[in-house]
Amino acid sequence: MALLTDEFSSQELLQAQLQLWHQSLGFFKSVALAIAIDLHIPDAVHRLGGAATLAEILAEAGISPCRLRDLRRVMRVLTVSGGIFTVQRQPTSSEDVVYKLTAASQLLVRDNRSTTMSLLSNVHLMLTACRQCPVSRGMHAWFHQQHDEQEEKTSPFAMAYSGNTVWERADRDAVVFPFDDAMASDTAFLMPIVLKECGEVFRGLDSLVDVAGGLGGAAAAIAAALPELRCTVLDLPQVVAKAPSGTNVQYVAGDMFESIPQANAVLLKWILHDWSDDDCVKILKNCKQAIPSRDAGGKIIIIDMVMGSGPPDIKRMETQVLFDLLIMIINGVERDEQEWKNIFFDAGFKDYKIIPVLGVRSIIELYP
């Protein structure tokens, strides 16, 4: 049977993936709207004169300041994807944007005495199925938490599933929640495209460590395409224990927060978006210690999302902001270039290159 890469071009396959993700993530449009209604965001903006900065909205709605970045992500969905609010840039203000009511959000205002027209109850009813979803309930409870910024934060996912992390649930309930299978299928889909379109990022290397590489799908694909490249997978002991035998990939049990085996390059495929900025800095510092200087060929290869990169495309933008809301349920973050840059420089790296050729994702080459 012919491979899909033989039948379709890389761009056709990436466009097909975009279509499937865009359709699948449509649920999070409803989640974002339900959160905004539950937190009385339209009311807060209305009381502030119909336009307000995010900090003003947080204070008016009584939301913890710790949620500023996360509420910005919800509002981004409601502007980019939903058109429920609009944004206006304020070049003279310390805040980057002001959020303004639209006709749609005006119809959600509870205390709007200027009109008797309201669709709040109607929309609330239509969101019932969304509100009853465990993840949606977890996100609502999470936004209502009031805690110090330094306090260890649980995730919306854990609040929805009795304190279990996404990885714990994947271990305990693999049939209903096939997380590992989903990650493996993504690797099987993406790596042939990566090697076809961007294989040069791996050429010239003698050794590579795939950090948190699971059962080695990505490393095996790279090793098959470049037999001279020695590939190693680093993952937790319980993951490595399940690794297949008789492959051309070496497996090392360990923890990326502790240390990473020495190699010319480190691969981080779809990993960093799972973690906070501080955690990403820790991981990248360990990566930096594992590789030689740039002059000696050392680099980090990151496959992840760079929000807003690539040519403008509304479906692509919507999919990125919706995926950002999805990853928020495990306290992950999808980042724009400036957010990535801050992490890279905090970790001690000096230069990077973004290659936006993987649909909603990009390859980033990071240099010490």
Coordinates of C-alpha atoms in Angstrom, one line a residue:
M1 CA 0.0 0.0 0.0
A2 CA 1.4 3.4 -1.0
L3 CA 2.3 5.9 1.8
L4 CA 0.2 9.0 2.0
T5 CA 3.4 11.0 1.4
D6 CA 3.6 9.4 -2.0
E7 CA 0.0 10.3 -2.8
F8 CA -0.2 13.8 -1.4
S9 CA 2.3 16.6 -1.0
S10 CA 3.6 17.7 2.4
Q11 CA 1.5 20.8 2.2
E12 CA -1.6 18.9 1.3
L13 CA -1.1 16.6 4.3
L14 CA -0.4 19.5 6.7
Q15 CA -3.5 21.3 5.4
A16 CA -5.6 18.1 6.0
Q17 CA -4.2 18.0 9.5
L18 CA -5.1 21.6 10.0
Q19 CA -8.7 20.9 8.9
L20 CA -9.0 18.0 11.3
W21 CA -7.6 20.0 14.2
H22 CA -9.7 23.0 13.5
Q23 CA -12.8 20.9 13.4
S24 CA -11.9 18.9 16.5
L25 CA -11.0 22.0 18.6
G26 CA -14.2 23.8 17.8
F27 CA -15.5 22.7 21.3
F28 CA -13.1 25.2 22.8
K29 CA -14.9 28.1 21.2
S30 CA -17.8 27.2 23.4
V31 CA -15.5 26.7 26.4
A32 CA -14.1 30.2 26.0
L33 CA -17.6 31.7 25.7
A34 CA -18.8 29.8 28.8
I35 CA -15.8 31.0 30.8
A36 CA -16.4 34.6 29.8
I37 CA -20.1 34.4 30.8
D38 CA -19.3 32.6 34.0
L39 CA -16.7 35.2 35.0
H40 CA -19.1 38.1 34.0
I41 CA -16.5 39.5 31.6
P42 CA -19.1 41.3 29.4
D43 CA -20.5 42.9 32.5
A44 CA -17.1 44.0 33.7
V45 CA -16.2 45.6 30.3
H46 CA -19.6 47.3 30.2
R47 CA -19.2 48.8 33.7
L48 CA -15.8 50.1 32.6
G49 CA -17.3 52.0 29.7
G50 CA -17.4 49.4 27.0
A51 CA -13.6 49.2 26.6
A52 CA -10.9 48.1 29.1
T53 CA -7.4 46.6 29.5
L54 CA -7.0 43.1 30.8
A55 CA -5.8 44.3 34.2
E56 CA -8.9 46.5 34.5
I57 CA -11.2 43.6 33.6
L58 CA -9.5 41.3 36.1
A59 CA -9.9 43.8 38.9
E60 CA -13.5 44.6 38.0
A61 CA -14.5 41.0 37.7
G62 CA -12.8 40.0 40.9
I63 CA -10.5 37.5 39.3
S64 CA -7.1 36.6 40.8
P65 CA -4.2 38.6 39.2
C66 CA -2.4 35.3 38.8
R67 CA -4.9 34.5 36.0
L68 CA -4.0 37.5 33.8
R69 CA -2.0 35.5 31.2
D70 CA -4.6 32.8 31.1
L71 CA -7.6 35.2 30.7
R72 CA -5.7 36.8 27.9
R73 CA -5.7 33.4 26.2
V74 CA -9.4 33.0 26.6
M75 CA -10.0 36.6 25.3
R76 CA -7.8 35.8 22.3
V77 CA -10.1 33.0 21.3
L78 CA -13.1 35.2 21.7
T79 CA -11.5 37.9 19.4
V80 CA -9.6 35.8 16.8
S81 CA -12.1 33.0 16.6
G82 CA -15.3 34.2 18.0
G83 CA -15.6 37.9 17.3
I84 CA -17.2 38.3 20.7
F85 CA -14.8 41.1 21.6
T86 CA -12.5 43.3 19.5
V87 CA -9.1 44.6 20.5
Q88 CA -7.6 48.0 20.1
R89 CA -3.8 48.5 20.4
Q90 CA -2.7 51.3 22.8
P91 CA 0.8 52.3 21.8
T92 CA 1.1 54.9 24.6
S93 CA -0.1 52.5 27.3
S94 CA 1.8 49.9 29.3
E95 CA -1.0 47.5 28.4
D96 CA -0.7 46.2 24.9
V97 CA -4.5 46.1 24.0
V98 CA -7.8 47.3 25.1
Y99 CA -10.8 44.9 24.8
K100 CA -14.0 46.4 23.5
L101 CA -17.6 45.1 23.5
T102 CA -19.2 44.2 20.2
A103 CA -22.9 43.7 19.4
A104 CA -22.5 40.1 20.4
S105 CA -21.0 40.7 23.8
Q106 CA -23.4 43.6 24.4
L107 CA -26.2 40.9 24.2
L108 CA -24.5 39.0 27.1
V109 CA -24.5 42.0 29.5
R110 CA -26.6 41.3 32.6
D111 CA -26.8 44.9 33.9
N112 CA -27.3 46.7 30.6
R113 CA -30.1 49.0 31.4
S114 CA -29.8 50.9 28.1
T115 CA -31.6 48.0 26.4
T116 CA -34.1 45.3 27.2
M117 CA -32.5 43.1 24.6
S118 CA -30.4 40.2 26.0
L119 CA -29.6 36.7 24.8
L120 CA -27.8 35.7 27.9
S121 CA -30.3 33.0 29.1
N122 CA -30.6 31.7 25.5
V123 CA -26.9 31.3 25.1
H124 CA -26.5 29.9 28.6
L125 CA -28.9 27.2 27.7
M126 CA -27.2 26.3 24.5
L127 CA -23.9 26.0 26.4
T128 CA -25.3 23.4 28.8
A129 CA -23.7 20.4 27.1
C130 CA -20.3 22.3 27.2
R131 CA -20.7 23.3 30.8
Q132 CA -21.4 19.7 31.8
C133 CA -18.1 18.4 30.3
P134 CA -15.6 17.5 33.1
V135 CA -12.8 19.6 31.5
S136 CA -15.1 22.6 31.2
R137 CA -16.1 22.3 34.8
G138 CA -12.4 22.0 35.8
M139 CA -11.5 25.2 33.9
H140 CA -14.4 27.1 35.6
A141 CA -13.3 26.0 39.0
W142 CA -9.7 26.8 38.2
F143 CA -10.4 30.3 37.2
H144 CA -12.3 30.9 40.4
Q145 CA -9.4 29.8 42.5
Q146 CA -7.8 32.6 44.6
H147 CA -4.2 31.9 45.5
D148 CA -0.8 33.5 45.8
E149 CA 1.2 33.5 42.6
Q150 CA 4.0 31.5 44.2
E151 CA 1.7 28.8 45.4
E152 CA 1.9 25.5 43.6
K153 CA -1.0 25.5 41.1
T154 CA -3.0 22.5 40.2
S155 CA -4.2 22.2 36.6
P156 CA -7.8 22.4 35.2
F157 CA -7.4 18.8 34.1
A158 CA -6.5 17.7 37.6
M159 CA -9.4 19.5 39.0
A160 CA -11.7 17.8 36.5
Y161 CA -10.3 14.3 37.1
S162 CA -9.9 13.9 40.9
G163 CA -6.4 15.3 41.1
N164 CA -4.9 13.1 38.3
T165 CA -2.5 14.7 35.8
V166 CA -3.0 14.0 32.1
W167 CA -0.1 11.5 32.3
E168 CA -1.5 9.7 35.3
R169 CA -4.9 9.3 33.6
A170 CA -3.1 8.1 30.4
D171 CA -1.5 5.3 32.5
R172 CA -4.6 4.3 34.3
D173 CA -7.3 4.6 31.6
A174 CA -5.5 4.1 28.3
V175 CA -8.6 2.6 26.5
V176 CA -10.8 5.6 27.2
F177 CA -8.0 8.2 27.1
P178 CA -5.4 6.9 24.6
F179 CA -2.9 9.7 25.1
D180 CA 0.2 7.6 24.3
D181 CA -1.4 6.3 21.1
A182 CA -2.3 9.9 20.1
M183 CA 1.3 11.1 20.6
A184 CA 2.6 8.1 18.6
S185 CA 0.2 8.7 15.7
D186 CA 1.2 12.4 15.6
T187 CA 4.9 11.4 15.4
A188 CA 4.2 8.8 12.7
F189 CA 2.3 11.5 10.7
L190 CA 4.8 14.4 11.2
M191 CA 8.3 12.9 11.1
P192 CA 8.2 11.8 7.4
I193 CA 7.2 15.4 6.5
V194 CA 9.9 16.8 8.8
L195 CA 12.6 14.6 7.2
K196 CA 11.3 15.4 3.7
E197 CA 11.0 19.2 4.1
C198 CA 13.6 20.0 6.8
G199 CA 15.9 17.0 6.9
E200 CA 18.9 19.4 6.7
V201 CA 18.5 20.3 10.3
F202 CA 19.7 16.8 11.2
R203 CA 22.5 16.4 8.6
G204 CA 26.0 16.8 9.7
L205 CA 25.3 15.6 13.3
D206 CA 27.0 12.7 14.8
S207 CA 24.6 12.2 17.7
L208 CA 21.2 13.3 18.9
V209 CA 19.1 12.8 22.0
D210 CA 15.3 12.9 21.7
V211 CA 14.3 14.2 25.1
A212 CA 11.0 12.8 26.4
G213 CA 10.9 10.8 23.2
G214 CA 8.5 8.1 24.5
L215 CA 8.9 4.8 22.7
G216 CA 11.3 6.3 20.1
G217 CA 9.1 6.9 17.1
A218 CA 10.8 10.2 16.1
A219 CA 14.3 8.9 16.9
A220 CA 13.7 5.7 14.9
A221 CA 12.5 7.7 11.9
I222 CA 15.6 10.0 12.0
A223 CA 17.9 7.0 12.4
A224 CA 16.3 5.2 9.5
A225 CA 16.8 8.2 7.2
L226 CA 20.3 9.0 8.5
P227 CA 21.9 5.7 9.5
E228 CA 25.2 7.5 10.4
L229 CA 23.4 9.5 13.1
R230 CA 23.5 7.9 16.5
C231 CA 20.1 8.5 18.1
T232 CA 19.2 8.1 21.8
V233 CA 15.9 8.5 23.6
L234 CA 15.7 9.9 27.1
D235 CA 12.5 9.3 29.1
L236 CA 11.3 8.2 32.5
P237 CA 12.2 4.7 33.7
Q238 CA 8.6 3.5 33.4
V239 CA 8.5 4.6 29.8
V240 CA 11.9 3.2 28.8
A241 CA 10.8 -0.1 30.3
K242 CA 8.2 -0.4 27.5
A243 CA 10.7 0.5 24.7
P244 CA 10.9 -1.9 21.8
S245 CA 14.0 -4.1 21.5
G246 CA 16.2 -4.7 18.5
T247 CA 16.0 -1.2 17.1
N248 CA 18.8 1.2 16.0
V249 CA 17.9 3.6 18.8
Q250 CA 19.4 3.6 22.3
Y251 CA 17.2 4.2 25.3
V252 CA 18.3 5.9 28.5
A253 CA 16.2 6.1 31.6
G254 CA 16.3 9.5 33.3
D255 CA 14.6 12.8 34.0
M256 CA 15.0 15.9 31.7
F257 CA 14.8 18.1 34.8
E258 CA 17.9 16.4 36.2
S259 CA 20.3 15.8 33.4
I260 CA 20.5 15.0 29.7
P261 CA 23.0 12.6 27.9
Q262 CA 25.8 14.3 26.0
A263 CA 25.2 14.7 22.2
N264 CA 25.7 17.0 19.3
A265 CA 22.1 18.0 19.3
V266 CA 18.9 17.6 21.4
L267 CA 15.5 17.1 20.0
L268 CA 12.4 18.4 21.8
K269 CA 9.4 17.4 19.8
W270 CA 6.1 18.7 21.1
I271 CA 7.5 18.9 24.7
L272 CA 8.0 22.4 25.8
H273 CA 4.4 23.5 25.3
D274 CA 3.5 21.2 28.2
W275 CA 5.5 23.2 30.7
S276 CA 5.6 26.6 32.4
D277 CA 8.2 29.2 31.4
D278 CA 10.3 28.4 34.5
D279 CA 10.2 24.7 33.8
C280 CA 11.1 25.3 30.1
V281 CA 14.1 27.3 31.3
K282 CA 15.2 24.4 33.5
I283 CA 14.9 21.9 30.7
L284 CA 16.8 24.1 28.2
K285 CA 19.6 24.8 30.7
N286 CA 20.1 21.0 31.0
C287 CA 20.0 20.7 27.2
K288 CA 22.7 23.4 26.9
Q289 CA 24.9 21.5 29.3
A290 CA 24.5 18.4 27.1
I291 CA 25.7 19.9 23.8
P292 CA 28.9 21.4 22.5
S293 CA 29.4 25.0 21.4
R294 CA 27.7 26.3 18.2
D295 CA 31.1 26.3 16.4
A296 CA 31.3 22.6 17.2
G297 CA 27.8 21.9 15.8
G298 CA 25.8 22.0 19.0
K299 CA 22.2 23.0 18.8
I300 CA 18.7 22.3 20.1
I301 CA 16.0 21.3 17.6
I302 CA 12.5 22.2 18.8
I303 CA 9.3 21.2 17.1
D304 CA 6.5 23.2 18.6
M305 CA 4.0 25.9 17.9
V306 CA 5.0 29.5 17.4
M307 CA 1.9 31.6 17.6
G308 CA 1.4 34.0 14.7
S309 CA 4.3 32.6 12.6
G310 CA 4.1 31.9 8.9
P311 CA 1.8 33.5 6.3
P312 CA -1.5 34.9 7.7
D313 CA -4.3 32.4 7.5
I314 CA -7.5 32.7 9.6
K315 CA -8.0 29.0 10.0
R316 CA -4.4 28.5 11.0
M317 CA -4.7 31.4 13.5
E318 CA -8.0 30.0 15.0
T319 CA -6.5 26.5 15.3
Q320 CA -3.5 27.9 17.1
V321 CA -5.5 29.9 19.7
L322 CA -7.9 27.0 20.2
F323 CA -5.0 24.6 20.7
D324 CA -3.6 27.1 23.2
L325 CA -6.8 26.8 25.2
L326 CA -6.6 23.0 25.0
I327 CA -3.0 22.9 26.3
M328 CA -4.0 25.4 29.1
I329 CA -5.9 22.6 30.8
I330 CA -2.6 21.0 31.8
N331 CA -1.0 24.3 32.6
G332 CA 0.8 24.2 29.2
V333 CA 1.4 27.3 27.0
E334 CA 1.5 27.9 23.3
R335 CA 3.9 30.8 22.8
D336 CA 4.6 33.5 20.3
E337 CA 8.1 34.4 19.1
Q338 CA 8.7 37.0 21.8
E339 CA 7.6 34.5 24.6
W340 CA 10.0 31.9 23.1
K341 CA 12.8 34.4 22.8
N342 CA 12.4 35.3 26.5
I343 CA 12.7 31.6 27.5
F344 CA 15.7 31.0 25.2
F345 CA 17.7 34.0 26.5
D346 CA 16.8 33.2 30.1
A347 CA 18.2 29.8 29.6
G348 CA 21.5 31.2 28.3
F349 CA 21.1 30.7 24.6
K350 CA 22.3 33.3 22.2
D351 CA 20.5 32.8 18.9
Y352 CA 17.6 30.9 17.2
K353 CA 16.0 30.4 13.9
I354 CA 12.3 29.7 13.3
I355 CA 11.3 27.6 10.2
P356 CA 7.5 27.8 9.9
V357 CA 7.0 24.9 7.5
L358 CA 4.9 22.4 9.5
G359 CA 1.4 23.8 9.3
V360 CA 0.4 25.0 12.7
R361 CA 3.8 24.1 14.1
S362 CA 7.4 25.2 13.4
I363 CA 10.9 23.9 13.7
I364 CA 13.1 26.1 15.9
E365 CA 16.9 25.7 15.8
L366 CA 18.4 27.1 19.0
Y367 CA 22.1 27.8 19.4
P368 CA 24.3 28.2 22.5

